[in-house]
Amino acid sequence: MTKYIVLTAVGADRPGIVHTCSRAFKDCGCNIVDSRMSVLGGEFAMISLLSGSWDSLAKLDDVLPRLQKELDLRFTARRTEERISHSAAMPYLIEVVAMDHPGIVHDIASFFSDRNISISDLQTGSYAAAHTGTSMFSMSMTVSVPNETSIGHLRGEFLEFCDQLNLDSVMEPVK
């Protein structure tokens, strides 16, 4: 029977972290089902969903303290179950670009939360605009829109909301 574990790791970035971690996961008999890995500031950050038999995950539990010390990473592990969707929903991709300022993620999250729409994936970044160097913000997120929701109405509300906040946005079905 397949078991699941969510594993996070944070620590100073350097070459070889992904190689060493993925080798340890493989050697324990674990499979990387889903993961996000990124360098944030000078820190490496990883969140992964791993699967395996109960003994594979037990081996991983035994290996993590050594791996933590070897890589100078802080690991957190939490057992979980396979994700099962309980409602009929359509995935939609939301992309936003704007001049960077505090509160953009909060405002957009509030918009969808107020409509009982779940955010299933969210990535943000910042960069300097070409020519001017203005600090820019970008966001890509996937939301699960319940089937009974009028997409046309939701899209209209969202685009109006973004216009009021001076955010350039796109909302389209995930392909």
GROMACS .gro file of C-alpha atoms in nm:
model
  175
    1MET     CA    1   0.000   0.000   0.000
    2THR     CA    2   0.141   0.339  -0.101
    3LYS     CA    3   0.203   0.589   0.178
    4TYR     CA    4   0.280   0.961   0.144
    5ILE     CA    5   0.495   1.215   0.323
    6VAL     CA    6   0.537   1.589   0.273
    7LEU     CA    7   0.898   1.689   0.324
    8THR     CA    8   1.026   2.045   0.350
    9ALA     CA    9   1.387   2.157   0.361
   10VAL     CA   10   1.548   2.499   0.404
   11GLY     CA   11   1.914   2.594   0.424
   12ALA     CA   12   2.199   2.783   0.266
   13ASP     CA   13   2.212   2.730  -0.110
   14ARG     CA   14   2.502   2.551  -0.274
   15PRO     CA   15   2.551   2.314  -0.568
   16GLY     CA   16   2.455   1.949  -0.522
   17ILE     CA   17   2.162   1.977  -0.279
   18VAL     CA   18   1.903   1.842  -0.524
   19HIS     CA   19   2.138   1.565  -0.635
   20THR     CA   20   2.212   1.451  -0.279
   21CYS     CA   21   1.849   1.471  -0.163
   22SER     CA   22   1.706   1.294  -0.467
   23ARG     CA   23   1.969   1.018  -0.437
   24ALA     CA   24   1.876   0.967  -0.069
   25PHE     CA   25   1.505   0.953  -0.157
   26LYS     CA   26   1.573   0.700  -0.433
   27ASP     CA   27   1.800   0.489  -0.211
   28CYS     CA   28   1.520   0.468   0.047
   29GLY     CA   29   1.277   0.351  -0.221
   30CYS     CA   30   1.076   0.675  -0.225
   31ASN     CA   31   0.934   0.842  -0.533
   32ILE     CA   32   0.908   1.220  -0.577
   33VAL     CA   33   0.540   1.266  -0.667
   34ASP     CA   34   0.535   1.646  -0.667
   35SER     CA   35   0.788   1.909  -0.564
   36ARG     CA   36   0.886   2.273  -0.569
   37MET     CA   37   1.247   2.376  -0.524
   38SER     CA   38   1.377   2.729  -0.539
   39VAL     CA   39   1.648   2.962  -0.420
   40LEU     CA   40   1.494   3.244  -0.215
   41GLY     CA   41   1.751   3.507  -0.125
   42GLY     CA   42   2.055   3.296  -0.041
   43GLU     CA   43   1.848   3.006   0.090
   44PHE     CA   44   1.753   2.684  -0.084
   45ALA     CA   45   1.393   2.585  -0.017
   46MET     CA   46   1.220   2.262  -0.110
   47ILE     CA   47   0.878   2.116  -0.051
   48SER     CA   48   0.811   1.769  -0.186
   49LEU     CA   49   0.542   1.505  -0.176
   50LEU     CA   50   0.711   1.165  -0.162
   51SER     CA   51   0.549   0.824  -0.191
   52GLY     CA   52   0.659   0.476  -0.098
   53SER     CA   53   0.581   0.173   0.108
   54TRP     CA   54   0.565   0.210   0.485
   55ASP     CA   55   0.919   0.068   0.514
   56SER     CA   56   1.051   0.311   0.249
   57LEU     CA   57   0.918   0.602   0.451
   58ALA     CA   58   1.062   0.450   0.769
   59LYS     CA   59   1.404   0.432   0.598
   60LEU     CA   60   1.365   0.797   0.499
   61ASP     CA   61   1.286   0.889   0.862
   62ASP     CA   62   1.614   0.719   0.963
   63VAL     CA   63   1.817   0.894   0.688
   64LEU     CA   64   1.688   1.249   0.743
   65PRO     CA   65   1.902   1.333   1.051
   66ARG     CA   66   2.222   1.234   0.864
   67LEU     CA   67   2.109   1.421   0.551
   68GLN     CA   68   2.021   1.726   0.761
   69LYS     CA   69   2.368   1.732   0.913
   70GLU     CA   70   2.550   1.660   0.584
   71LEU     CA   71   2.369   1.935   0.390
   72ASP     CA   72   2.312   2.178   0.678
   73LEU     CA   73   1.943   2.183   0.595
   74ARG     CA   74   1.646   2.189   0.828
   75PHE     CA   75   1.398   1.916   0.735
   76THR     CA   76   1.037   1.884   0.842
   77ALA     CA   77   0.839   1.571   0.755
   78ARG     CA   78   0.467   1.512   0.784
   79ARG     CA   79   0.275   1.201   0.685
   80THR     CA   80  -0.024   1.264   0.462
   81GLU     CA   81  -0.273   1.090   0.236
   82GLU     CA   82  -0.323   1.100  -0.138
   83ARG     CA   83  -0.521   1.409  -0.236
   84ILE     CA   84  -0.878   1.329  -0.329
   85SER     CA   85  -1.099   1.595  -0.480
   86HIS     CA   86  -1.441   1.603  -0.315
   87SER     CA   87  -1.597   1.862  -0.540
   88ALA     CA   88  -1.637   1.911  -0.910
   89ALA     CA   89  -1.426   2.208  -1.011
   90MET     CA   90  -1.243   2.345  -1.313
   91PRO     CA   91  -0.878   2.453  -1.280
   92TYR     CA   92  -0.810   2.808  -1.397
   93LEU     CA   93  -0.473   2.978  -1.438
   94ILE     CA   94  -0.443   3.330  -1.301
   95GLU     CA   95  -0.146   3.545  -1.403
   96VAL     CA   96  -0.084   3.892  -1.262
   97VAL     CA   97   0.186   4.151  -1.329
   98ALA     CA   98   0.209   4.488  -1.155
   99MET     CA   99   0.442   4.741  -1.002
  100ASP     CA  100   0.548   4.577  -0.678
  101HIS     CA  101   0.387   4.689  -0.354
  102PRO     CA  102   0.279   4.518  -0.030
  103GLY     CA  103  -0.054   4.339  -0.020
  104ILE     CA  104  -0.100   4.211  -0.376
  105VAL     CA  105  -0.107   3.843  -0.278
  106HIS     CA  106  -0.337   3.915   0.017
  107ASP     CA  107  -0.581   4.115  -0.197
  108ILE     CA  108  -0.601   3.847  -0.467
  109ALA     CA  109  -0.627   3.565  -0.212
  110SER     CA  110  -0.912   3.754  -0.044
  111PHE     CA  111  -1.093   3.793  -0.376
  112PHE     CA  112  -1.096   3.417  -0.433
  113SER     CA  113  -1.152   3.321  -0.069
  114ASP     CA  114  -1.459   3.547  -0.053
  115ARG     CA  115  -1.602   3.341  -0.342
  116ASN     CA  116  -1.515   3.004  -0.184
  117ILE     CA  117  -1.258   2.931  -0.456
  118SER     CA  118  -0.951   2.733  -0.351
  119ILE     CA  119  -0.598   2.820  -0.454
  120SER     CA  120  -0.413   2.500  -0.542
  121ASP     CA  121  -0.082   2.646  -0.660
  122LEU     CA  122   0.079   2.987  -0.622
  123GLN     CA  123   0.414   3.126  -0.735
  124THR     CA  124   0.534   3.483  -0.711
  125GLY     CA  125   0.845   3.666  -0.814
  126SER     CA  126   0.991   4.011  -0.854
  127TYR     CA  127   1.214   4.167  -1.115
  128ALA     CA  128   1.334   4.504  -1.241
  129ALA     CA  129   1.142   4.646  -1.537
  130ALA     CA  130   1.338   4.692  -1.857
  131HIS     CA  131   1.466   5.045  -1.917
  132THR     CA  132   1.324   5.199  -1.597
  133GLY     CA  133   1.438   4.951  -1.334
  134THR     CA  134   1.101   4.978  -1.159
  135SER     CA  135   1.042   4.695  -0.913
  136MET     CA  136   0.782   4.463  -1.068
  137PHE     CA  137   0.575   4.179  -0.922
  138SER     CA  138   0.457   3.868  -1.106
  139MET     CA  139   0.226   3.594  -0.988
  140SER     CA  140   0.101   3.271  -1.137
  141MET     CA  141  -0.162   3.071  -0.955
  142THR     CA  142  -0.405   2.791  -1.020
  143VAL     CA  143  -0.750   2.808  -0.866
  144SER     CA  144  -1.027   2.547  -0.853
  145VAL     CA  145  -1.349   2.708  -0.970
  146PRO     CA  146  -1.663   2.515  -0.864
  147ASN     CA  147  -1.865   2.395  -1.165
  148GLU     CA  148  -2.175   2.588  -1.054
  149THR     CA  149  -1.982   2.919  -1.075
  150SER     CA  150  -2.048   3.134  -1.382
  151ILE     CA  151  -1.703   3.171  -1.539
  152GLY     CA  152  -1.808   3.476  -1.740
  153HIS     CA  153  -1.935   3.653  -1.428
  154LEU     CA  154  -1.627   3.552  -1.223
  155ARG     CA  155  -1.387   3.664  -1.497
  156GLY     CA  156  -1.566   3.999  -1.526
  157GLU     CA  157  -1.552   4.056  -1.149
  158PHE     CA  158  -1.186   3.955  -1.135
  159LEU     CA  159  -1.079   4.180  -1.424
  160GLU     CA  160  -1.269   4.474  -1.272
  161PHE     CA  161  -1.108   4.401  -0.934
  162CYS     CA  162  -0.763   4.398  -1.096
  163ASP     CA  163  -0.831   4.720  -1.286
  164GLN     CA  164  -0.921   4.893  -0.957
  165LEU     CA  165  -0.585   4.780  -0.809
  166ASN     CA  166  -0.388   4.863  -1.127
  167LEU     CA  167  -0.294   4.498  -1.186
  168ASP     CA  168  -0.253   4.347  -1.532
  169SER     CA  169  -0.416   4.004  -1.524
  170VAL     CA  170  -0.519   3.703  -1.725
  171MET     CA  171  -0.766   3.430  -1.626
  172GLU     CA  172  -0.788   3.124  -1.848
  173PRO     CA  173  -0.863   2.752  -1.821
  174VAL     CA  174  -0.568   2.526  -1.749
  175LYS     CA  175  -0.489   2.338  -2.067
   0.00000   0.00000   0.00000
